Short mmCIF file of C-alpha atoms in Angstrom, two decimals:
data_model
loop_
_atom_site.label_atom_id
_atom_site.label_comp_id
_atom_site.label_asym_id
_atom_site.label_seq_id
_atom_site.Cartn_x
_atom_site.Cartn_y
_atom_site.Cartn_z
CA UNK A 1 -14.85 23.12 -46.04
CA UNK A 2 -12.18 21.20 -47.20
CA UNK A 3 -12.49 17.19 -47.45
CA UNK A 4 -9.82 15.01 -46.48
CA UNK A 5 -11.01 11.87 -48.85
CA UNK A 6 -10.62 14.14 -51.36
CA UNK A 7 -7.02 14.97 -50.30
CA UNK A 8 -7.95 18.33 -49.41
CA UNK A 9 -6.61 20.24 -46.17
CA UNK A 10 -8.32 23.80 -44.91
CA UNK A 11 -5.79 26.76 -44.35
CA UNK A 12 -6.79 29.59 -42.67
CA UNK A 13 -5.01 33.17 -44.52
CA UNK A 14 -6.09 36.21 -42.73
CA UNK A 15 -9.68 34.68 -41.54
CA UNK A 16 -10.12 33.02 -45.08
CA UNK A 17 -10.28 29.23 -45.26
CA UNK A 18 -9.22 28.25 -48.52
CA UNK A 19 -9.13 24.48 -49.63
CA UNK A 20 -5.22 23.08 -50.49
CA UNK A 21 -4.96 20.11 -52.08
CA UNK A 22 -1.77 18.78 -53.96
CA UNK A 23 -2.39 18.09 -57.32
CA UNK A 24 -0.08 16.50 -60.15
CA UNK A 25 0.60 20.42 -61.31
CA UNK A 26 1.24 21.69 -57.66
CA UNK A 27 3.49 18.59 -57.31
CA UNK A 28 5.34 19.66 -60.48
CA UNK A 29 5.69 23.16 -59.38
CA UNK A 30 6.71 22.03 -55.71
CA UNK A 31 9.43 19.95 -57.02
CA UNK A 32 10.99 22.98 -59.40
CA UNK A 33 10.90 25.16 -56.57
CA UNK A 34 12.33 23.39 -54.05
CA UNK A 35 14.91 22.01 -56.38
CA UNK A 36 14.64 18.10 -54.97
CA UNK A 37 15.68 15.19 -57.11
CA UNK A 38 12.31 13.38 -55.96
CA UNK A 39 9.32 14.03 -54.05
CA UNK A 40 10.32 10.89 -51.54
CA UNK A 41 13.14 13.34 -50.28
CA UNK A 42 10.83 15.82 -48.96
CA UNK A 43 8.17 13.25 -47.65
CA UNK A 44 11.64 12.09 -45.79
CA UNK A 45 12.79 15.51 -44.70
CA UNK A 46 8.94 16.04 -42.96
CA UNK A 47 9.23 12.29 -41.56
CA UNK A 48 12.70 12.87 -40.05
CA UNK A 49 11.55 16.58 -38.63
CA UNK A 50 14.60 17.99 -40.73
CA UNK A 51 11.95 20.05 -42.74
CA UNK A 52 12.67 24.14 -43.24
CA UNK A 53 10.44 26.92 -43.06
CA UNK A 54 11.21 27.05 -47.17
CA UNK A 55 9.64 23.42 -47.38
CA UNK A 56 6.66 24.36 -45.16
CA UNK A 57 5.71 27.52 -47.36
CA UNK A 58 6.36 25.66 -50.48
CA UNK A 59 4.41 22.68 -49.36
CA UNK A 60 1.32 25.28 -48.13
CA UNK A 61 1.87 27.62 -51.80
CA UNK A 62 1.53 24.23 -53.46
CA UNK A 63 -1.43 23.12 -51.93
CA UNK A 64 -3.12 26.31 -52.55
CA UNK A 65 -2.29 26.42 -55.45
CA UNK A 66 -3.70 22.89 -56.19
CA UNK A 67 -7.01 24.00 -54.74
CA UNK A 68 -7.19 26.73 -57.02
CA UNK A 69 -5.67 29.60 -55.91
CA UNK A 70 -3.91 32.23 -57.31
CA UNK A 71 -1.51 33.46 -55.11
CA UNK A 72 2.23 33.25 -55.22
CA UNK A 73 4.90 32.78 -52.51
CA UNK A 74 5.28 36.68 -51.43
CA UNK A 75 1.56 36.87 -51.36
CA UNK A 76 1.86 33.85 -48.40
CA UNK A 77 4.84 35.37 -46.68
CA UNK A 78 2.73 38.30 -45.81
CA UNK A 79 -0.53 36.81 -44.92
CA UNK A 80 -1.18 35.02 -41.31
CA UNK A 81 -1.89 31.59 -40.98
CA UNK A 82 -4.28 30.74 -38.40
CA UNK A 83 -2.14 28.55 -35.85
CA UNK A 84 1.12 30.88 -36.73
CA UNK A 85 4.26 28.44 -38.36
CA UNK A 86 3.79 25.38 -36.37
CA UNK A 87 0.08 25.18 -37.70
CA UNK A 88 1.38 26.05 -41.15
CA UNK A 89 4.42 23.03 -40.76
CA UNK A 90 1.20 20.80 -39.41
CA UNK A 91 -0.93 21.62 -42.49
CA UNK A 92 2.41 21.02 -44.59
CA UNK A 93 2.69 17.60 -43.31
CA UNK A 94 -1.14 16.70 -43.74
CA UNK A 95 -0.96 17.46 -47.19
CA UNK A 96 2.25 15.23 -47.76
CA UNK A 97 0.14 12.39 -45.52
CA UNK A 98 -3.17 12.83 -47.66
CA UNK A 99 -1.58 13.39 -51.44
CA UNK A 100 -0.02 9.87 -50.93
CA UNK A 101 -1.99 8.02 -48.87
CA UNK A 102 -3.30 4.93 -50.37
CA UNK A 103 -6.74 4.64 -51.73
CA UNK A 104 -9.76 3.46 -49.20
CA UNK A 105 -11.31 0.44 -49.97
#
């Protein structure tokens, strides 16, 4: 079960729930694969709703990635995500929200 002070957001791939969690490595490889000057331009992109199905797989391969899994992009593309793509853009956005939320007091 994934925990949400922690960061961490659950995604479902073909009946599996795997932790995702967006770590300074994931970020790294996030930013190199979606070829952004900064990370603020995607947070922008998924606060404006101008996000693409690219930056929602990204954002989910990241997150795995960052939890500790070792998949790649085409293994994603051909698994299902429980909730289909507007799940998957949900989950996308959560781990945006909790990877730079401030810290509880």
């Amino acid at each position: 079960m994934a925990n949400p002070w922690a960061g961490e957001v659950e995604v479902v791939l073909d009946g599996v729930a795997h932790r995702a969690k967006l770590t300074l490595g994931s970020l790294a490889e996030l930013e190199a694969e979606l070829q952004t000057e900064t990370l603020v331009e995607l947070v922008e992109r998924f606060e404006a709703g101008c996000f693409s199905a690219t930056d929602v797989l990204a954002l989910i391969v990241a997150g795995l990635r960052g939890g500790g899994w070792d998949g790649r992009a085409a293994d994603l593309v051909r698994a299902e995500i429980r909730g289909g793509p507007v799940e998957a853009a949900r989950l996308a956005a959560q781990l945006l929200a909790r990877a730079f939320a401030p810290p509880e007091r």
